[in-house]
Amino acid sequence: MLCSTIRQILVNTERQYGPEDAVRYKIGKNKIESKSYTQLKKDSESFSCVLEALGEQGSHVAVIGATSYSWLAAYFGIVNCGSVAVPLDASLPADELCELVDRADASVLVLDEIRKDVGEAVRERCPKLRHLISMQKEESGEEALSFWQLLREHEGPCAYEPDPDKLCTILFTSGTTGKSKGVMLTQRNLAENATCLDMKIPPRTVILSVLPIHHAYCLSMDILKGISLGSVICINDSLLRVAKNIKLFQPNMILMVPLMIETMAKKLEEVSGLPDSLVKRQIFGKQFHTICSGGAYLPPAMIDLFNRYGITILQGYGMTECSPVISTTVSWNIRKESVGQLLPNCEAKTVDEELWVRGSSVMLGYYKMPEETAEALEDGWLKTGDLGYADEEGFVYLTGRKKNLIITKNGENVSPEELENKIGENRLVQEILVREQEGVIEAEIFPDYDYAKKKHIRDIRAALQQILDEYNQGAPVYKRVYSLKVRETEFEKNTSRKIKRY
């Protein structure tokens, strides 16, 4: 069912699945606690009443913390009463978080105590902040108000009906270059992005949420789409415990980025001699059937590998500026070389090799950055910055990023991502960055040293050079790699785990 506000999603689902589990999370080593859809609606509406009582209805409210039930109740309470949520990355340094809180004009901060240091810093550095609310404190005090005490004191319904086209969330990008930008998304942007496509995911599907909650991909697909389907959202408490939590929560589906998928693929490789059905049962459980992939390039071979174990990978493509999904694969129509079909609420065209998209998911613009907004939007079209096209059936194909293009001495354009994806298919290549260096194309590679050890590869540089030589044999002259740099450590990455290029 298509919804145009986030409140509609929660209200509709609560009406249908009220007493059923909405969220499950660990409260001990192997002990699970759950909250129903009725409880989530009640707690979120109580937080709406809290904001009204504080005189902050309509204000900007920053939320910092790992995925938790408190985080979810706070988010829905914020956006469903006409306020603006500003989810921030809890892993950022305190000074960066203070800067973002201030740039977002947040007057309220809801904070997880894991970042108590931020609570101390914002008092000095964020003059516009009027209220600090702790997710864990049992009682309100001078330093911070207690989230749960506030909910008890202001318990009650909130019947406010948000305007679909009003700003409801500001998400800061974590690009590989430049200053982060505050993407302004409306109720319609997020709600229609999550509900416009029927992916035939069964109601009450059990989802294990492993991605950071401040990510548009997690917020839209795990949370908003999950809730629209009446799913059970299980909260993974640590990336170090994903395997254990899969056994504990027994999910049917997980949303992942390719880096996680490739890590799991290595585990599958280690037990490749065992029967496929046994491996699946031991690692994922017999109930598990779907991985949704997004955020970066996924080698098509991964789709085939997981399919062996009865697991379907649905690859998607998007960006925060599009709430975030632009295209996604559906289980009955998979094309491995594509990043899926355009969502029903999205159209695309190619302008000078760059993919432009338009539709109800496209952002309002960047918060207080008019020049950057004007550069990104033209007559309602969002310039994605990606090189690619959509075919007649709406399948999207990408070749790289426009700003990363290498222009060779003879004027040829080379997409470094195209080369990185091709060379990176080799098991010895763990991470790769292709760039222009002193007039030639250079590949800087961080090899998989564990794999090299297992395969008794002593001269790693020579083995990598051989990989480049084999690639060069089949590549046009202008796409050949003539310089190799071998790294001993991983590349520096942003919070989305993408390599920083500059």
Coordinates of C-alpha atoms in Angstrom, one line a residue:
M1 CA 0.0 0.0 0.0
L2 CA 1.4 3.4 -1.0
C3 CA 1.8 5.7 1.9
S4 CA 2.8 9.4 1.7
T5 CA 3.7 10.0 5.3
I6 CA 5.7 8.0 7.8
R7 CA 2.7 8.3 10.3
Q8 CA 0.5 6.5 7.7
I9 CA 3.0 3.6 7.6
L10 CA 3.0 3.1 11.4
V11 CA -0.7 3.7 11.9
N12 CA -1.7 1.3 9.1
T13 CA 0.6 -1.5 10.4
E14 CA -0.4 -1.1 14.0
R15 CA -4.0 -1.4 13.0
Q16 CA -3.3 -4.7 11.3
Y17 CA -0.6 -6.2 13.6
G18 CA -1.0 -4.3 16.9
P19 CA -0.1 -6.9 19.5
E20 CA 2.5 -8.7 17.3
D21 CA 6.2 -8.2 17.7
A22 CA 7.6 -5.1 15.9
V23 CA 11.1 -5.0 17.4
R24 CA 13.3 -7.7 19.0
Y25 CA 16.6 -7.0 20.8
K26 CA 19.0 -8.6 23.2
I27 CA 19.0 -7.8 26.9
G28 CA 21.5 -10.4 27.8
K29 CA 23.8 -12.9 26.1
N30 CA 21.0 -15.0 24.7
K31 CA 17.9 -13.3 26.1
I32 CA 15.6 -11.5 23.8
E33 CA 13.0 -8.8 24.6
S34 CA 10.4 -7.6 22.2
K35 CA 8.1 -4.6 21.7
S36 CA 4.8 -4.8 19.8
Y37 CA 3.5 -2.5 17.1
T38 CA 1.0 -1.1 19.6
Q39 CA 3.8 -0.3 22.0
L40 CA 5.9 1.4 19.4
K41 CA 3.0 3.6 18.3
K42 CA 2.2 4.4 21.9
D43 CA 5.8 5.3 22.9
S44 CA 6.5 7.3 19.8
E45 CA 3.3 9.3 20.2
S46 CA 4.2 9.9 23.9
F47 CA 7.5 11.3 22.7
S48 CA 5.6 13.6 20.3
C49 CA 3.7 14.8 23.4
V50 CA 7.1 15.4 25.1
L51 CA 8.3 17.6 22.3
E52 CA 5.1 19.6 22.4
A53 CA 5.4 20.0 26.2
L54 CA 9.0 21.2 25.8
G55 CA 7.8 23.8 23.3
E56 CA 9.8 22.0 20.6
Q57 CA 7.1 20.7 18.2
G58 CA 8.3 21.7 14.7
S59 CA 12.0 22.0 15.9
H60 CA 15.0 20.2 14.6
V61 CA 15.9 17.2 16.9
A62 CA 19.2 15.4 16.5
V63 CA 19.5 11.7 17.4
I64 CA 22.8 10.1 18.2
G65 CA 23.1 6.4 19.0
A66 CA 23.3 2.8 17.8
T67 CA 20.1 1.1 16.6
S68 CA 17.8 0.6 19.6
Y69 CA 14.2 0.6 20.5
S70 CA 14.6 4.0 22.1
W71 CA 16.1 5.3 18.9
L72 CA 13.1 4.1 16.9
A73 CA 10.5 5.4 19.3
A74 CA 12.3 8.8 19.3
Y75 CA 12.5 9.0 15.5
F76 CA 8.9 8.2 14.9
G77 CA 7.9 10.6 17.7
I78 CA 9.9 13.4 16.1
V79 CA 8.7 13.0 12.5
N80 CA 5.1 12.2 13.3
C81 CA 4.5 15.4 15.2
G82 CA 5.8 17.8 12.5
S83 CA 9.4 18.1 13.9
V84 CA 12.5 17.4 11.9
A85 CA 14.7 14.4 12.8
V86 CA 18.5 14.7 12.3
P87 CA 20.0 11.2 12.7
L88 CA 23.8 11.4 13.2
D89 CA 26.6 8.8 12.9
A90 CA 27.4 7.7 16.5
S91 CA 30.9 6.7 15.4
L92 CA 32.0 10.2 14.5
P93 CA 34.4 12.2 16.7
A94 CA 32.7 14.4 19.3
D95 CA 33.9 17.7 17.6
E96 CA 32.4 16.6 14.2
L97 CA 29.1 15.6 15.9
C98 CA 29.0 19.0 17.7
E99 CA 29.6 20.7 14.3
L100 CA 26.7 18.8 12.7
V101 CA 24.3 19.4 15.6
D102 CA 25.0 23.1 15.2
R103 CA 24.9 23.2 11.4
A104 CA 21.5 21.4 11.6
D105 CA 20.1 24.0 14.0
A106 CA 19.1 21.3 16.4
S107 CA 17.5 22.6 19.6
V108 CA 17.0 19.1 21.1
L109 CA 19.5 16.2 21.2
V110 CA 18.4 12.7 22.0
L111 CA 21.6 10.9 23.0
D112 CA 22.7 7.3 23.7
E113 CA 25.0 7.2 26.8
I114 CA 27.6 5.3 24.7
R115 CA 28.4 8.9 23.5
K116 CA 28.3 10.6 26.9
D117 CA 31.4 12.6 25.7
V118 CA 29.2 14.3 23.1
G119 CA 26.7 15.3 25.8
E120 CA 29.5 17.1 27.7
A121 CA 30.8 18.8 24.5
V122 CA 27.5 20.1 23.1
R123 CA 26.8 22.1 26.2
E124 CA 29.8 24.3 25.4
R125 CA 29.8 24.2 21.6
C126 CA 26.2 24.2 20.5
P127 CA 24.5 27.4 21.8
K128 CA 21.2 26.7 19.9
L129 CA 20.7 23.5 21.8
R130 CA 18.1 23.8 24.5
H131 CA 17.4 20.3 25.7
L132 CA 19.6 17.2 26.1
I133 CA 17.7 13.9 26.5
S134 CA 19.4 10.7 27.5
M135 CA 18.1 7.4 26.2
Q136 CA 19.4 5.5 29.3
K137 CA 19.2 7.8 32.3
E138 CA 16.4 6.6 34.7
E139 CA 15.7 10.0 36.1
S140 CA 16.0 13.5 34.7
G141 CA 18.7 15.8 36.2
E142 CA 20.6 19.0 35.6
E143 CA 22.8 17.4 33.0
A144 CA 20.2 15.7 30.9
L145 CA 16.5 14.7 30.9
S146 CA 15.5 11.1 31.0
F147 CA 13.8 9.8 27.8
W148 CA 11.8 7.2 29.6
Q149 CA 10.8 9.4 32.5
L150 CA 9.6 12.0 30.0
L151 CA 7.5 9.3 28.2
R152 CA 5.8 8.4 31.5
E153 CA 5.2 12.0 32.4
H154 CA 3.7 12.8 29.0
E155 CA 2.1 9.5 28.1
G156 CA -0.8 10.0 25.6
P157 CA -1.9 9.9 22.0
C158 CA -0.8 12.4 19.3
A159 CA -3.2 12.7 16.4
Y160 CA -1.1 15.2 14.5
E161 CA -1.3 14.6 10.7
P162 CA 2.1 15.5 9.0
D163 CA 2.1 17.3 5.7
P164 CA 3.5 14.9 3.1
D165 CA 5.6 17.6 1.5
K166 CA 7.1 19.2 4.6
L167 CA 10.7 18.6 5.6
C168 CA 10.9 15.7 8.2
T169 CA 14.5 14.4 8.1
I170 CA 18.0 15.8 7.5
L171 CA 20.6 13.1 6.7
F172 CA 24.2 14.1 6.4
T173 CA 26.1 12.4 3.6
S174 CA 29.4 10.7 4.2
G175 CA 30.9 11.2 0.8
T176 CA 34.4 10.0 -0.2
T177 CA 35.4 13.7 -0.9
G178 CA 34.5 17.1 0.5
K179 CA 32.3 18.4 3.3
S180 CA 29.3 16.4 4.3
K181 CA 26.0 17.9 3.2
G182 CA 22.6 17.8 5.0
V183 CA 20.1 16.1 2.7
M184 CA 16.6 17.5 3.2
L185 CA 13.9 14.8 2.9
T186 CA 10.2 15.1 3.2
Q187 CA 7.6 12.8 4.6
R188 CA 6.6 11.9 1.0
N189 CA 10.2 11.3 -0.1
L190 CA 10.8 8.7 2.6
A191 CA 7.4 7.1 2.8
E192 CA 6.8 6.6 -0.9
N193 CA 10.4 5.4 -1.4
A194 CA 9.7 2.7 1.1
T195 CA 6.2 1.7 -0.1
C196 CA 5.9 2.4 -3.8
L197 CA 7.1 -1.1 -4.9
D198 CA 5.6 -4.4 -3.9
M199 CA 8.7 -6.7 -3.7
K200 CA 6.5 -9.7 -2.8
I201 CA 8.2 -9.9 0.6
P202 CA 5.9 -11.9 2.9
P203 CA 4.3 -10.1 5.8
R204 CA 5.9 -10.8 9.2
T205 CA 9.2 -11.5 7.6
V206 CA 12.0 -11.5 10.2
I207 CA 14.7 -9.0 9.4
L208 CA 18.1 -8.7 11.1
S209 CA 19.1 -5.1 11.0
V210 CA 22.9 -4.8 10.8
L211 CA 23.6 -1.5 9.1
P212 CA 24.0 1.8 11.0
I213 CA 20.5 3.3 11.7
H214 CA 21.6 6.8 10.6
H215 CA 22.1 5.5 7.0
A216 CA 19.3 6.3 4.6
Y217 CA 19.5 2.7 3.3
C218 CA 18.9 1.2 6.7
L219 CA 16.3 3.7 7.7
S220 CA 14.2 3.3 4.5
M221 CA 14.5 -0.4 3.8
D222 CA 15.0 -2.1 7.2
I223 CA 12.8 0.3 9.2
L224 CA 10.2 2.0 7.0
K225 CA 9.7 -0.7 4.5
G226 CA 10.0 -3.4 7.2
I227 CA 7.3 -1.7 9.3
S228 CA 5.1 -1.2 6.3
L229 CA 5.1 -5.0 5.8
G230 CA 4.5 -5.8 9.5
S231 CA 8.0 -7.3 9.7
V232 CA 9.8 -8.3 12.9
I233 CA 12.9 -6.1 13.1
C234 CA 15.7 -7.7 15.0
I235 CA 18.5 -5.4 16.2
N236 CA 22.0 -6.6 15.7
D237 CA 24.1 -5.3 18.7
S238 CA 27.6 -5.6 17.1
L239 CA 29.1 -6.4 13.7
L240 CA 31.4 -8.8 15.6
R241 CA 28.4 -10.8 16.6
V242 CA 26.5 -11.0 13.3
A243 CA 27.0 -14.8 12.9
K244 CA 25.9 -15.4 16.5
N245 CA 22.9 -13.1 16.2
I246 CA 21.8 -14.9 13.0
K247 CA 21.5 -18.1 15.0
L248 CA 19.8 -16.3 17.9
F249 CA 17.2 -14.3 15.9
Q250 CA 16.8 -16.7 13.0
P251 CA 16.1 -14.0 10.3
N252 CA 14.7 -14.6 6.9
M253 CA 16.3 -11.6 5.4
I254 CA 19.3 -9.2 6.0
L255 CA 20.2 -5.9 4.4
M256 CA 23.9 -5.7 3.7
V257 CA 26.6 -3.7 1.9
P258 CA 28.9 -5.7 -0.5
L259 CA 31.8 -5.6 2.0
M260 CA 29.7 -7.7 4.4
I261 CA 28.6 -10.0 1.6
E262 CA 32.2 -10.6 0.5
T263 CA 33.2 -11.4 4.1
M264 CA 30.5 -14.0 4.3
A265 CA 31.6 -15.4 0.9
K266 CA 35.0 -16.0 2.3
K267 CA 33.5 -18.1 5.1
L268 CA 31.5 -20.1 2.6
E269 CA 34.7 -20.6 0.6
E270 CA 36.4 -22.1 3.7
V271 CA 33.7 -24.8 4.0
S272 CA 33.1 -25.4 0.3
G273 CA 33.8 -29.1 0.6
L274 CA 30.7 -29.7 2.7
P275 CA 27.2 -30.2 1.4
D276 CA 25.5 -26.9 0.5
S277 CA 22.4 -27.6 2.6
L278 CA 24.5 -28.3 5.6
V279 CA 26.6 -25.2 5.2
K280 CA 23.4 -23.0 4.8
R281 CA 21.8 -24.6 7.9
Q282 CA 25.0 -24.0 10.0
I283 CA 25.8 -20.5 8.9
F284 CA 22.4 -18.9 8.1
G285 CA 19.7 -21.4 9.3
K286 CA 17.3 -23.1 7.0
Q287 CA 14.7 -20.3 7.3
F288 CA 17.1 -17.7 5.7
H289 CA 16.4 -16.8 2.1
T290 CA 17.2 -13.2 1.1
I291 CA 20.0 -10.6 1.2
C292 CA 19.4 -7.1 -0.1
S293 CA 22.6 -5.5 -1.3
G294 CA 23.3 -1.8 -1.8
G295 CA 25.8 1.0 -1.2
A296 CA 28.5 -0.2 -3.6
Y297 CA 29.3 -2.5 -6.5
L298 CA 28.6 -6.2 -6.0
P299 CA 30.5 -8.6 -8.2
P300 CA 27.9 -10.7 -10.2
A301 CA 29.7 -13.9 -9.1
M302 CA 28.4 -13.3 -5.6
I303 CA 24.9 -13.7 -6.8
D304 CA 25.7 -17.1 -8.2
L305 CA 27.7 -18.2 -5.1
F306 CA 24.9 -17.5 -2.7
N307 CA 22.3 -18.9 -5.0
R308 CA 24.0 -22.3 -4.6
Y309 CA 22.9 -22.2 -1.0
G310 CA 19.3 -21.2 -1.7
I311 CA 19.9 -17.5 -0.9
T312 CA 18.7 -14.8 -3.3
I313 CA 20.7 -11.6 -3.5
L314 CA 18.6 -8.6 -4.5
Q315 CA 20.9 -5.8 -5.6
G316 CA 19.8 -2.2 -5.5
Y317 CA 21.2 1.3 -6.2
G318 CA 20.5 4.6 -4.7
M319 CA 21.8 7.7 -2.9
T320 CA 20.8 9.6 0.2
E321 CA 19.5 12.4 -2.1
C322 CA 16.9 10.0 -3.5
S323 CA 15.6 8.7 -0.1
P324 CA 17.7 6.6 -1.0
V325 CA 16.5 3.8 -3.4
I326 CA 16.5 4.6 -7.2
S327 CA 16.4 1.0 -8.5
T328 CA 16.2 -2.5 -7.0
T329 CA 16.1 -6.1 -8.2
V330 CA 13.0 -8.2 -7.5
S331 CA 13.3 -11.9 -7.0
W332 CA 11.4 -12.9 -10.1
N333 CA 13.4 -10.8 -12.6
I334 CA 17.1 -10.7 -11.8
R335 CA 19.8 -9.4 -14.2
K336 CA 23.2 -9.8 -12.6
E337 CA 24.9 -7.0 -14.5
S338 CA 22.3 -4.5 -13.6
V339 CA 21.6 -2.7 -10.3
G340 CA 17.9 -3.4 -10.6
Q341 CA 14.9 -1.7 -12.2
L342 CA 13.8 1.9 -11.5
L343 CA 11.2 2.2 -8.7
P344 CA 7.7 3.0 -9.9
N345 CA 8.0 6.5 -8.6
C346 CA 11.2 7.2 -10.4
E347 CA 12.2 8.1 -14.0
A348 CA 15.7 8.4 -15.5
K349 CA 17.6 9.9 -18.4
T350 CA 21.2 10.1 -19.4
V351 CA 22.8 13.5 -20.0
D352 CA 26.4 13.6 -21.2
E353 CA 26.8 10.0 -19.9
E354 CA 25.6 11.0 -16.4
L355 CA 22.4 9.4 -15.0
W356 CA 19.7 11.9 -14.0
V357 CA 16.6 10.8 -12.0
R358 CA 13.3 12.5 -11.2
G359 CA 10.4 11.5 -9.0
S360 CA 8.7 11.7 -5.5
S361 CA 11.8 10.4 -3.8
V362 CA 14.1 13.3 -4.9
M363 CA 15.3 15.6 -2.0
L364 CA 14.3 19.2 -1.4
G365 CA 17.9 20.1 -1.5
Y366 CA 20.9 20.5 0.8
Y367 CA 20.3 22.3 4.1
K368 CA 21.6 25.8 4.0
M369 CA 23.7 25.1 0.9
P370 CA 22.0 26.8 -2.0
E371 CA 25.0 26.6 -4.4
E372 CA 25.4 22.9 -3.9
T373 CA 21.6 22.4 -4.3
A374 CA 21.6 24.3 -7.6
E375 CA 24.5 22.1 -8.8
A376 CA 22.7 18.9 -7.9
L377 CA 19.1 19.7 -9.1
E378 CA 17.9 21.0 -12.5
D379 CA 14.1 21.3 -13.2
G380 CA 13.3 18.6 -10.7
W381 CA 16.0 16.2 -12.0
L382 CA 18.7 15.0 -9.6
K383 CA 22.1 14.7 -11.2
T384 CA 23.4 11.5 -9.6
G385 CA 27.1 12.0 -10.5
D386 CA 27.0 8.4 -11.7
L387 CA 27.9 7.3 -15.2
G388 CA 25.2 5.0 -16.6
Y389 CA 21.8 4.6 -18.2
A390 CA 18.4 2.9 -17.8
D391 CA 17.3 0.6 -20.6
E392 CA 13.7 0.4 -22.1
E393 CA 12.6 -1.9 -19.3
G394 CA 14.0 0.4 -16.6
F395 CA 17.0 -1.7 -15.7
V396 CA 19.9 0.5 -14.6
Y397 CA 23.5 0.0 -15.6
L398 CA 26.4 1.9 -14.1
T399 CA 30.0 2.3 -15.1
G400 CA 31.5 4.7 -12.5
R401 CA 31.4 8.2 -10.9
K402 CA 31.6 11.3 -13.1
K403 CA 33.9 13.2 -10.7
N404 CA 36.4 10.2 -10.6
L405 CA 36.9 10.0 -14.4
I406 CA 40.5 9.7 -15.6
I407 CA 41.1 11.7 -18.8
T408 CA 44.1 10.2 -20.6
K409 CA 46.7 12.1 -22.6
N410 CA 44.9 11.2 -25.8
G411 CA 41.6 12.5 -24.5
E412 CA 40.0 9.1 -23.7
N413 CA 37.7 8.9 -20.6
V414 CA 38.4 6.0 -18.2
S415 CA 36.1 5.2 -15.3
P416 CA 38.4 3.9 -12.4
E417 CA 35.5 2.0 -10.9
E418 CA 35.2 -0.1 -14.0
L419 CA 38.8 -1.2 -13.7
E420 CA 38.6 -1.6 -9.9
N421 CA 35.6 -3.9 -10.3
K422 CA 37.3 -6.0 -13.0
I423 CA 40.7 -6.4 -11.3
G424 CA 39.0 -6.7 -7.8
E425 CA 37.3 -9.9 -8.9
N426 CA 40.6 -11.8 -8.2
R427 CA 40.6 -13.3 -4.7
L428 CA 44.0 -12.0 -3.9
V429 CA 42.8 -8.4 -4.3
Q430 CA 41.1 -7.3 -1.1
E431 CA 41.0 -3.5 -1.8
I432 CA 41.9 -1.5 -4.9
L433 CA 42.1 2.1 -5.9
V434 CA 42.8 3.1 -9.6
R435 CA 43.9 6.6 -10.4
E436 CA 46.1 8.6 -12.8
Q437 CA 49.7 9.0 -11.7
E438 CA 52.3 10.9 -13.6
G439 CA 50.5 10.4 -16.9
V440 CA 49.7 6.7 -16.6
I441 CA 47.0 4.6 -14.9
E442 CA 48.1 3.3 -11.5
A443 CA 46.5 0.6 -9.4
E444 CA 47.1 0.7 -5.6
I445 CA 46.2 -2.6 -4.1
F446 CA 45.8 -3.9 -0.5
P447 CA 46.1 -7.7 -1.0
D448 CA 44.4 -10.3 1.1
Y449 CA 47.4 -11.4 3.1
D450 CA 45.5 -14.2 4.8
Y451 CA 44.5 -15.7 1.5
A452 CA 48.1 -15.4 0.2
K453 CA 49.3 -17.3 3.3
K454 CA 46.7 -20.1 2.8
K455 CA 47.7 -20.4 -0.9
H456 CA 51.5 -20.2 -0.1
I457 CA 51.9 -17.1 -2.3
R458 CA 55.3 -15.8 -1.2
D459 CA 55.9 -13.1 -3.8
I460 CA 52.7 -11.1 -3.5
R461 CA 53.9 -8.2 -5.6
A462 CA 54.7 -10.6 -8.5
A463 CA 51.3 -12.3 -8.1
L464 CA 49.5 -9.0 -8.3
Q465 CA 51.5 -7.9 -11.3
Q466 CA 50.5 -11.1 -13.0
I467 CA 46.8 -10.2 -12.3
L468 CA 47.4 -6.8 -13.9
D469 CA 49.2 -8.4 -16.9
E470 CA 46.3 -10.7 -17.5
Y471 CA 43.8 -7.8 -17.2
N472 CA 45.9 -5.7 -19.6
Q473 CA 45.9 -8.4 -22.3
G474 CA 42.2 -8.0 -22.8
A475 CA 41.9 -4.3 -22.2
P476 CA 42.1 -1.5 -24.7
V477 CA 45.4 0.4 -24.6
Y478 CA 44.0 3.5 -23.0
K479 CA 42.5 1.3 -20.1
R480 CA 45.6 -0.5 -19.3
V481 CA 47.3 -0.3 -15.9
Y482 CA 51.0 0.5 -16.1
S483 CA 51.9 1.1 -12.5
L484 CA 51.4 -1.0 -9.4
K485 CA 51.5 0.1 -5.8
V486 CA 51.2 -2.5 -3.0
R487 CA 49.8 -1.5 0.4
E488 CA 50.5 -3.0 3.7
T489 CA 47.5 -1.6 5.4
E490 CA 43.8 -1.0 4.5
F491 CA 42.8 2.2 2.8
E492 CA 41.3 5.0 4.9
K493 CA 37.5 4.8 4.6
N494 CA 34.5 7.0 5.4
T495 CA 31.7 5.9 7.8
S496 CA 30.0 4.1 5.0
R497 CA 33.1 1.9 4.6
K498 CA 33.9 3.4 1.2
I499 CA 37.5 4.2 0.3
K500 CA 38.4 7.9 0.6
R501 CA 39.8 8.8 -2.8
Y502 CA 41.3 12.2 -1.9

